Coordinates of C-alpha atoms and ligand atoms in Angstrom, one line a residue:
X346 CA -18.8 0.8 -7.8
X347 CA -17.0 -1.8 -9.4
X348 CA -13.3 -1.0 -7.5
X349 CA -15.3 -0.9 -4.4
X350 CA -13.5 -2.8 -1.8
X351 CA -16.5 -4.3 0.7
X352 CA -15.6 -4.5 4.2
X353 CA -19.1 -3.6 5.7
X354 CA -20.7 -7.0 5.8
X355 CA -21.9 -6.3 9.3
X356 CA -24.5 -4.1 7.8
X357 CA -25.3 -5.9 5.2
X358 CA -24.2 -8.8 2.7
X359 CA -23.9 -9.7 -1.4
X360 CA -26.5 -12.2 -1.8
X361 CA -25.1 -15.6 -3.0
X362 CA -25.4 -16.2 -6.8
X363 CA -26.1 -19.8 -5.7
X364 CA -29.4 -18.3 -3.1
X365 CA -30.3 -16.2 -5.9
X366 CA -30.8 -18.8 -8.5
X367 CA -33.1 -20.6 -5.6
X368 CA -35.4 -17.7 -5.4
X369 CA -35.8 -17.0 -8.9
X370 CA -38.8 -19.2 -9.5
X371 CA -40.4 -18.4 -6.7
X372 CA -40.7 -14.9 -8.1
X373 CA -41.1 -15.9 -11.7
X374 CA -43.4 -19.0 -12.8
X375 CA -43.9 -20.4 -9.2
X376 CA -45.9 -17.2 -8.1
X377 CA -48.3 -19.2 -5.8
X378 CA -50.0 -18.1 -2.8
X379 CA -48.3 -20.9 0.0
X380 CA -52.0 -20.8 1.3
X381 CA -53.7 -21.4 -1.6
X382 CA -53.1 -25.5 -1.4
X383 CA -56.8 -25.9 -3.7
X384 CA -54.4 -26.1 -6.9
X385 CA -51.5 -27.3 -7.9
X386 CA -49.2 -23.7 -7.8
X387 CA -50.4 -22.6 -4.4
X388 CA -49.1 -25.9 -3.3
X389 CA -45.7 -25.5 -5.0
X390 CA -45.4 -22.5 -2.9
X391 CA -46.5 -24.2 0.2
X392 CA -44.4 -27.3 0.5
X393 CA -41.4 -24.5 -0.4
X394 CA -42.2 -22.8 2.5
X395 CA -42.4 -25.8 4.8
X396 CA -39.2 -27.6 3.4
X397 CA -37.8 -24.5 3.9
X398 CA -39.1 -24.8 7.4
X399 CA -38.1 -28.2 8.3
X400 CA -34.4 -27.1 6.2
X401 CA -34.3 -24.1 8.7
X402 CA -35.0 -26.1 11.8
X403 CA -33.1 -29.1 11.4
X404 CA -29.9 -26.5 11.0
X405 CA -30.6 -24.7 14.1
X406 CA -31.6 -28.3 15.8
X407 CA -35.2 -27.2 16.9
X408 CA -38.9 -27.8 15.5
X409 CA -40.2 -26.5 12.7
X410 CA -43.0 -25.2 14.3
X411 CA -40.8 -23.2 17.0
X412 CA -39.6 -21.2 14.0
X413 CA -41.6 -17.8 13.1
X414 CA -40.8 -16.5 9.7
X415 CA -40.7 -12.7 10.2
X416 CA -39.5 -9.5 8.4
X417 CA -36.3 -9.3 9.9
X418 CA -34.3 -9.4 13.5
X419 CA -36.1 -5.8 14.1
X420 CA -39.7 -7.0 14.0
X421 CA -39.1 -10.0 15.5
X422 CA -37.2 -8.7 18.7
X423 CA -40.7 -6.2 18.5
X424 CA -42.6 -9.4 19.1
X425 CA -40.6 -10.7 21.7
X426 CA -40.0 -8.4 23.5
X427 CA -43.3 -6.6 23.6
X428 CA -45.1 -9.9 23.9
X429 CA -43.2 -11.2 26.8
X430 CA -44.1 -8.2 28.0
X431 CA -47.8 -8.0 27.5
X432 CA -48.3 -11.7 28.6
X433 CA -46.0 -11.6 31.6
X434 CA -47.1 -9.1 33.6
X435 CA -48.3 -11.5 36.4
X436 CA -44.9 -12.8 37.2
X437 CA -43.1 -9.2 36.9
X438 CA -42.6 -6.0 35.1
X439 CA -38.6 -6.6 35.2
X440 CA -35.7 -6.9 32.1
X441 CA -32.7 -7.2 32.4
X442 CA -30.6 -6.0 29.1
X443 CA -26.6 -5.4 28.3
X444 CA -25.8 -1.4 27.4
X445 CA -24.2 -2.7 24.3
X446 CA -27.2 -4.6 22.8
X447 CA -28.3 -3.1 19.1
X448 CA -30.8 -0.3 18.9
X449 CA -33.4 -2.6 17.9
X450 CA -33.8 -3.7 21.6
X451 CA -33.0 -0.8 23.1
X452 CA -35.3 0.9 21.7
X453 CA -38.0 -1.6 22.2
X454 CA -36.9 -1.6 25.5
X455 CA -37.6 2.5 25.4
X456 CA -40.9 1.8 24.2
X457 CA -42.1 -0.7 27.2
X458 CA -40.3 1.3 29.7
X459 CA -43.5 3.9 28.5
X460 CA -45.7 1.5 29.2
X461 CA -44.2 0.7 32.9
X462 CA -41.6 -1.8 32.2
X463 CA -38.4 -1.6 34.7
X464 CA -35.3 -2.2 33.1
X465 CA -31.9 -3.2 34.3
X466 CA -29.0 -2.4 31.5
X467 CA -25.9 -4.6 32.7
X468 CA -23.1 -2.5 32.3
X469 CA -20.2 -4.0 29.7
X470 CA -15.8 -3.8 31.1
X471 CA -13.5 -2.5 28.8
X472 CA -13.5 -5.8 26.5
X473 CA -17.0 -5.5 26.2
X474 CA -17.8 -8.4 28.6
X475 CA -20.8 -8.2 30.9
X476 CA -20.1 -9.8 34.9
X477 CA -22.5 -13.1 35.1
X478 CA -22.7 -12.8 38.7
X479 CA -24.1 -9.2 38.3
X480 CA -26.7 -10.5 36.0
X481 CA -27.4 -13.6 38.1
X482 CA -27.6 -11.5 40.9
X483 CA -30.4 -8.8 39.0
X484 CA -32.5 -11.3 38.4
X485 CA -35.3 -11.0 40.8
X486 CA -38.6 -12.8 41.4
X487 CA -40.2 -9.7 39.1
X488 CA -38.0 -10.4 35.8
X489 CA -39.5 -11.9 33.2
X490 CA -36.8 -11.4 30.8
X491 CA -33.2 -11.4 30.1
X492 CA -32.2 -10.5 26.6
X493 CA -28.2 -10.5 25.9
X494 CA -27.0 -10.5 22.0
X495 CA -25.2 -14.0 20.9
X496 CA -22.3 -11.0 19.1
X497 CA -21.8 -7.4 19.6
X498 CA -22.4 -5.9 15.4
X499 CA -20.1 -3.5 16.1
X500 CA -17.3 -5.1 17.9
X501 CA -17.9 -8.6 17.1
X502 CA -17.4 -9.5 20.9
X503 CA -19.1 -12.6 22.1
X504 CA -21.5 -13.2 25.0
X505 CA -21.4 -16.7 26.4
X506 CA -24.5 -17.6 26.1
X507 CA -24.9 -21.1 26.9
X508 CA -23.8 -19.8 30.4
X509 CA -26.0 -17.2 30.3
X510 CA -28.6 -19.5 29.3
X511 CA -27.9 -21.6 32.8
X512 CA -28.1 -18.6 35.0
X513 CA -31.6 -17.8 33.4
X514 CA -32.6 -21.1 34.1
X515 CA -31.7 -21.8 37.3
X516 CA -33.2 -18.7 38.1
X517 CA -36.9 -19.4 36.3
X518 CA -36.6 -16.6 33.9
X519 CA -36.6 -16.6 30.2
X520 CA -33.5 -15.6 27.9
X521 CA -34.1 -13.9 24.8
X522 CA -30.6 -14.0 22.3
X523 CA -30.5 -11.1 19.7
X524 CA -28.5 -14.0 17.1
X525 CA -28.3 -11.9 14.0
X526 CA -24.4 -11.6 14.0
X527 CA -23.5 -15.2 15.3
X528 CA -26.2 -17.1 12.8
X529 CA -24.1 -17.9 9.6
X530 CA -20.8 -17.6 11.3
X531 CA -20.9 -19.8 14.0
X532 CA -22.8 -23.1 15.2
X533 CA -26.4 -22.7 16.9
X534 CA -28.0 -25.9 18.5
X535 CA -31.4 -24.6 20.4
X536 CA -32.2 -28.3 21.5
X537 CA -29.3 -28.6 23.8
X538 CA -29.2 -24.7 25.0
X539 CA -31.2 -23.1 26.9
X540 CA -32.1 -20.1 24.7
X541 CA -36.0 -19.4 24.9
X542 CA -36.5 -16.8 21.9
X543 CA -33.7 -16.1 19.5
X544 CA -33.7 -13.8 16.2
X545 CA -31.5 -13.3 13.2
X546 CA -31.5 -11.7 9.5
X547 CA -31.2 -13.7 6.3
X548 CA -29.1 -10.5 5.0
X549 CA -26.0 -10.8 7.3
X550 CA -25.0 -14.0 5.7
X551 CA -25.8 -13.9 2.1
X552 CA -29.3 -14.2 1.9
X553 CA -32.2 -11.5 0.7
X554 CA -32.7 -8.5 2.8
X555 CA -36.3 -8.0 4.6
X556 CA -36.8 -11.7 5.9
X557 CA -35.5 -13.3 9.2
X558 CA -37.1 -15.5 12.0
X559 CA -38.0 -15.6 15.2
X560 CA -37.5 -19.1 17.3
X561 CA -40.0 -19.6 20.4
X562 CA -39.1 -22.1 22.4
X563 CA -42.7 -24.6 22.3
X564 CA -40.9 -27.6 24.1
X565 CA -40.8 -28.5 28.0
X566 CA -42.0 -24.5 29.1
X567 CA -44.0 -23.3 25.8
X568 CA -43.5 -20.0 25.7
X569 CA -47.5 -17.9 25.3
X570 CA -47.2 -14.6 23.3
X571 CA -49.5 -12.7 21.4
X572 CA -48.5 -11.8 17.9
X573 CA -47.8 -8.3 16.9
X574 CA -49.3 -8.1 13.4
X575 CA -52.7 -9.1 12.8
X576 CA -54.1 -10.5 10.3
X577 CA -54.7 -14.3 8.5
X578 CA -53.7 -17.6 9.8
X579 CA -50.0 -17.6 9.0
X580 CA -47.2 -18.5 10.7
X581 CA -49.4 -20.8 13.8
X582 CA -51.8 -17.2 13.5
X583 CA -48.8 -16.1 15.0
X584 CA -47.5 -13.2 12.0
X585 CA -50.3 -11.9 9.5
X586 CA -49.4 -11.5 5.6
X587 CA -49.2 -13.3 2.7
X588 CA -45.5 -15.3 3.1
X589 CA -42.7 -13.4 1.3
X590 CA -41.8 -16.9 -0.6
X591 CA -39.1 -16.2 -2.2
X592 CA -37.0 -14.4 0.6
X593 CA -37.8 -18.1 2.9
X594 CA -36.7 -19.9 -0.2
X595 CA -33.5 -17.9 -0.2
X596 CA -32.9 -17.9 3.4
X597 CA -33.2 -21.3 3.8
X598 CA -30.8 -21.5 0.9
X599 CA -28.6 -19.1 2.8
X600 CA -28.3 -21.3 5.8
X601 CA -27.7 -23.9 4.1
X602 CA -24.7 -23.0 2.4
X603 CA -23.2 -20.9 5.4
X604 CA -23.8 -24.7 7.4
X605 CA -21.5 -26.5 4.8
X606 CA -19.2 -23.7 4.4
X607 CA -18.2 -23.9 7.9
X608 CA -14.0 -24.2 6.5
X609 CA -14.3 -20.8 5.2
X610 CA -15.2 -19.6 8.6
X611 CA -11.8 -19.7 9.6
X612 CA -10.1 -18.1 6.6
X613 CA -12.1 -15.5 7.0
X614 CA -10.7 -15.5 10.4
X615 CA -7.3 -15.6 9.1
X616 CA -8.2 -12.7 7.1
X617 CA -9.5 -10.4 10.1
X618 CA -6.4 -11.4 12.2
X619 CA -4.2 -10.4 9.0
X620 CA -6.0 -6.5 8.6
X621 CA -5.2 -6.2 11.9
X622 CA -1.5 -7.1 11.8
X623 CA -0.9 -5.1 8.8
X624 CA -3.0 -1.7 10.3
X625 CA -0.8 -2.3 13.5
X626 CA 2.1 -2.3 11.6
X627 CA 1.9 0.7 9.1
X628 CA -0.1 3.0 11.4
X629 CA 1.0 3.9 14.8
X630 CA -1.4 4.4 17.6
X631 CA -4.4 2.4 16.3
X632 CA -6.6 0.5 19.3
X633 CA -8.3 -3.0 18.3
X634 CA -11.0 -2.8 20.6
X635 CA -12.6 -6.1 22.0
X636 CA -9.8 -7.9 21.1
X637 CA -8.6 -9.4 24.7
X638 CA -12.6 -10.9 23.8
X639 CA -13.8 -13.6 21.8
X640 CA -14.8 -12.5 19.1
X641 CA -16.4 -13.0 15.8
X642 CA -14.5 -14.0 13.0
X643 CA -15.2 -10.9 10.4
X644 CA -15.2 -8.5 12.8
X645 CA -12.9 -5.9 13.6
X646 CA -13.1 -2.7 15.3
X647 CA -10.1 0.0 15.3
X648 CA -9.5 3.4 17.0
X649 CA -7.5 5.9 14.7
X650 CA -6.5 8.0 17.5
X651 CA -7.2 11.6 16.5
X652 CA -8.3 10.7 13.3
X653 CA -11.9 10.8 12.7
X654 CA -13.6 7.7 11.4
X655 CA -16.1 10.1 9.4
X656 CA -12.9 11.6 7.8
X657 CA -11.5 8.5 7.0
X658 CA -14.7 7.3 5.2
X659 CA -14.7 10.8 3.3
X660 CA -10.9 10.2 2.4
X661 CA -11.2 6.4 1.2
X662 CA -13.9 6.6 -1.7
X663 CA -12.6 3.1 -2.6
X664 CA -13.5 1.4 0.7
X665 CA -16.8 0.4 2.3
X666 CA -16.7 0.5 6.4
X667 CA -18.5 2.0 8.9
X668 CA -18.7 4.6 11.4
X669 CA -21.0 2.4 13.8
X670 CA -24.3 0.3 13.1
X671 CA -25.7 1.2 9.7
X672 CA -29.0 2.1 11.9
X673 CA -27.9 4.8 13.8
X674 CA -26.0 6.5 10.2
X675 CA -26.8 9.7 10.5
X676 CA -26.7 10.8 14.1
X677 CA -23.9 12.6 15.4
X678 CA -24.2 10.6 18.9
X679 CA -20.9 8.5 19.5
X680 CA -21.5 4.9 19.5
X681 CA -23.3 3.5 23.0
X682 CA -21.5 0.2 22.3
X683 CA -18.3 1.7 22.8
X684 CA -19.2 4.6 25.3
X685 CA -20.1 1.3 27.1
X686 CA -16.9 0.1 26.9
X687 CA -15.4 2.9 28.5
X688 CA -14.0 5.0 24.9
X689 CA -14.5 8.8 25.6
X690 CA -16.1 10.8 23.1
X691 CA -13.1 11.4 20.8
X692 CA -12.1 8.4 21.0
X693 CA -15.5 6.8 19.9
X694 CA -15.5 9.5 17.1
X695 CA -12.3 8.0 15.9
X696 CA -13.3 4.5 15.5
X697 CA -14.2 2.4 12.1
X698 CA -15.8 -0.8 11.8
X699 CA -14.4 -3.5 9.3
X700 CA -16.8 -6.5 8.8
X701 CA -15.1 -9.0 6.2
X702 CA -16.5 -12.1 4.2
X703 CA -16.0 -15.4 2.3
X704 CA -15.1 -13.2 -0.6
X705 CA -13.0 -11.0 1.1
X706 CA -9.2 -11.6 -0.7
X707 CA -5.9 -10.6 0.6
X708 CA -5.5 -8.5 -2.0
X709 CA -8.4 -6.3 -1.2
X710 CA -7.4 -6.1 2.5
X711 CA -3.6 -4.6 0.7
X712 CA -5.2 -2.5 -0.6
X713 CA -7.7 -1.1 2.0
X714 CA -4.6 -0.9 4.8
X715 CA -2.5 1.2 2.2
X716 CA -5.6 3.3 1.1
X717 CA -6.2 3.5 5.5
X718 CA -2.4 4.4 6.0
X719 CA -2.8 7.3 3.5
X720 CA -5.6 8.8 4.7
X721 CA -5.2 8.7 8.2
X722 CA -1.6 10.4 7.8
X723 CA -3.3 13.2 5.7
X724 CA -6.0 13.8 8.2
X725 CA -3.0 13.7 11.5
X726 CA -1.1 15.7 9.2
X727 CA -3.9 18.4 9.4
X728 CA -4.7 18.0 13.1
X729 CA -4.2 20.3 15.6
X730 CA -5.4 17.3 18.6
X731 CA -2.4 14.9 16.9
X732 CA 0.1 17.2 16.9
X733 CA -0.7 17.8 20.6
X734 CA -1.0 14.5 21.5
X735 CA 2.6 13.8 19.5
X736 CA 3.8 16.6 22.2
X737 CA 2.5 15.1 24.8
X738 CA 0.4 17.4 25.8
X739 CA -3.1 15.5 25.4
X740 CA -3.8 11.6 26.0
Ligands
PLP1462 N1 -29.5 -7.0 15.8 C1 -28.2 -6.9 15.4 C2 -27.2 -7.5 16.3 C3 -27.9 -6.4 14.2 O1 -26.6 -6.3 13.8 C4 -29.0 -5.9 13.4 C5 -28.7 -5.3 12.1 O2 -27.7 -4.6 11.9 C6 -30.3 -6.0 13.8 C7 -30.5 -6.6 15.1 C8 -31.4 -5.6 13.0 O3 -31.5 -6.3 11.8 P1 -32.5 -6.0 10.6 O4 -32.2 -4.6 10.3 O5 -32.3 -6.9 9.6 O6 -33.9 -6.0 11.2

């Protein structure tokens, strides 16, 4: 474990030393209950949570009472998604989605589709781009939602959505942003955008796993929806059970230090640009994919034609990548984000993720390229498909 060379941080991140410290008391001698303000160590616990609240919102520019304090991205794109829903049936039973958003909304948006809801998924081009005239021009007087990802996990490409945010306002419809890549990384003001619901994970950015938020827009149009676990009087009765203290503490912490760490955002940058140089230089036929896009800074995605990304993995004990989306691990499907984009099966099957971080170091991306180049000669080396494509015979 110790040699391991990280480049998955799209799944998940090393929590900060510094959060860590933050959270420690909170899971040691300040134990309190945050609701149980009759003495003095509930009330520890309590203005924790709402300085951790007021932290959190003041980062994001909203109010603190627009922010929900939820499990993670998952549950709380459940409770948008199926809330909207429920309390939006008078206007319309219409959504309109991107076939590249994360498996957490599509299949939430499975689920409603059950239960009657019609959905439109916007198709992506080649760079992973969706056309904002064909979303303006889904929208009818029936759609009550619109719900586009700030940055593709896989990919890393961007969705502009401040302009996205116009087109569902002009149109009367709400916008729902699936943030959990782009909080951390990049800026986020909800004041000045016109985002209604948005939802990220603590854990992409340093923070514990198991907590995240969701923010519902309370100001000018407040947004009505039921809540999706019952239970006591938390979160504006809004998200039943006892507050998971510590994990607020820390993501608050979290936010904190990815908000004045904003010059390491563009060595890390630096970093991804420089894997991809160095891959395009000792290993012939390798596709960036997304990369006519914006995209996010740790994120790179590469094509090892006729070389299987599963393969790779298998051949590079040393390195941590993906495949895909740590959620879908496991099935032998090719990934939807880049079927999307157009990538046939093989292709898709042939494809690695590489998510980097602050701690990221050259060295380490040496390394990985040389231990890449190795492997994916011995696998070509042993492949039928490259020596035809070689010959010219296959694409
Ligand atoms: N949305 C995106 C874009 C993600 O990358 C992820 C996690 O990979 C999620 C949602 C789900 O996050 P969590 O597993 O923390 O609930």
């Amino acid at each position: 474990m110790l040699d391991l060379i990280y480049l998955d941080n799209n799944s998940t991140t090393r929590v900060d030393p510094i959060v860590l410290e933050k959270m420690i008391p909170f899971l040691s001698n300040a134990y309190g209950n945050p609701l149980s303000t009759q003495y003095a160590l509930g009330r520890t616990a309590n203005q924790a949570l709402e300085e951790a609240r007021n932290n959190i919102a003041d980062i994001l520019n909203c109010s603190p009472s627009e922010i929900i304090f939820t499990s993670g991205a998952t549950e709380s794109i459940n409770m948008a998604l199926r809330g909207i829903y429920e309390n939006y049936q008078t206007k319309g039973n219409h959504i309109i989605t991107a076939a590249s958003e994360h498996k957490a909304v599509l299949s939430t948006l499975h689920y409603l589709e059950k239960k009657g809801a019609h959905v439109t998924y916007l198709p992506v081009d080649q760079n992973g781009n969706i056309d904002l005239d064909q979303l303006s021009n889904a929208i009818t007087d029936k759609t009550i939602l619109v719900c586009i990802m700030a940055a593709n996990n896989e990919t890393g490409v961007i969705h502009p959505i401040d302009m996205i945010g116009e087109v569902c306002r002009n149109k009367n419809t709400l916008f729902f942003c699936d943030a959990t890549q782009w909080v951390g990384k990049k800026e986020i003001d909800l004041h000045n955008s016109s985002i209604d619901l948005l939802c990220f994970s603590s854990h992409k950015h340093h923070g514990p796993k198991g907590i995240g938020i969701l923010y519902k827009r309370n100001k000018r149009r407040p947004i009505q929806i039921p809540s999706l676990i019952a239970g006591g009087l938390q979160e504006y009765n809004m998200r039943g059970g006892t507050h998971n203290i510590a994990s607020i503490v820390g993501m608050q912490v979290a936010l904190q230090l990815a908000d004045g760490q904003k010059d390491k955002l563009h060595s890390i940058e630096e970093m991804r640009n420089y894997l991809e140089e160095q891959l395009t230089e000792r290993i012939e036929h390798i596709i960036i994919n997304g990369k006519q896009s914006l995209r996010i800074n740790n994120t790179s995605n590469i094509t090892f034609k006729y070389a299987r990304g599963s393969e790779i993995i298998l051949n590079s004990p040393k390195l941590a990548m993906s495949t895909g989306s740590a959620c879908v691990t496991g099935t032998r499907d090719p990934s939807h984000v880049l079927k999307s984009m157009g990538l046939n099966d093989e292709d898709c099957y042939s494809t690695l993720r590489f998510s980097l971080s602050k701690w990221t170091t050259q060295q380490e991306v040496d390394s990985a390229v040389e231990i890449l180049r190795r492997s994916v000669s011995k696998i070509r080396e042993e492949s039928p498909l490259w020596s035809m494509f070689k010959q010219g015979i296959i694409d």
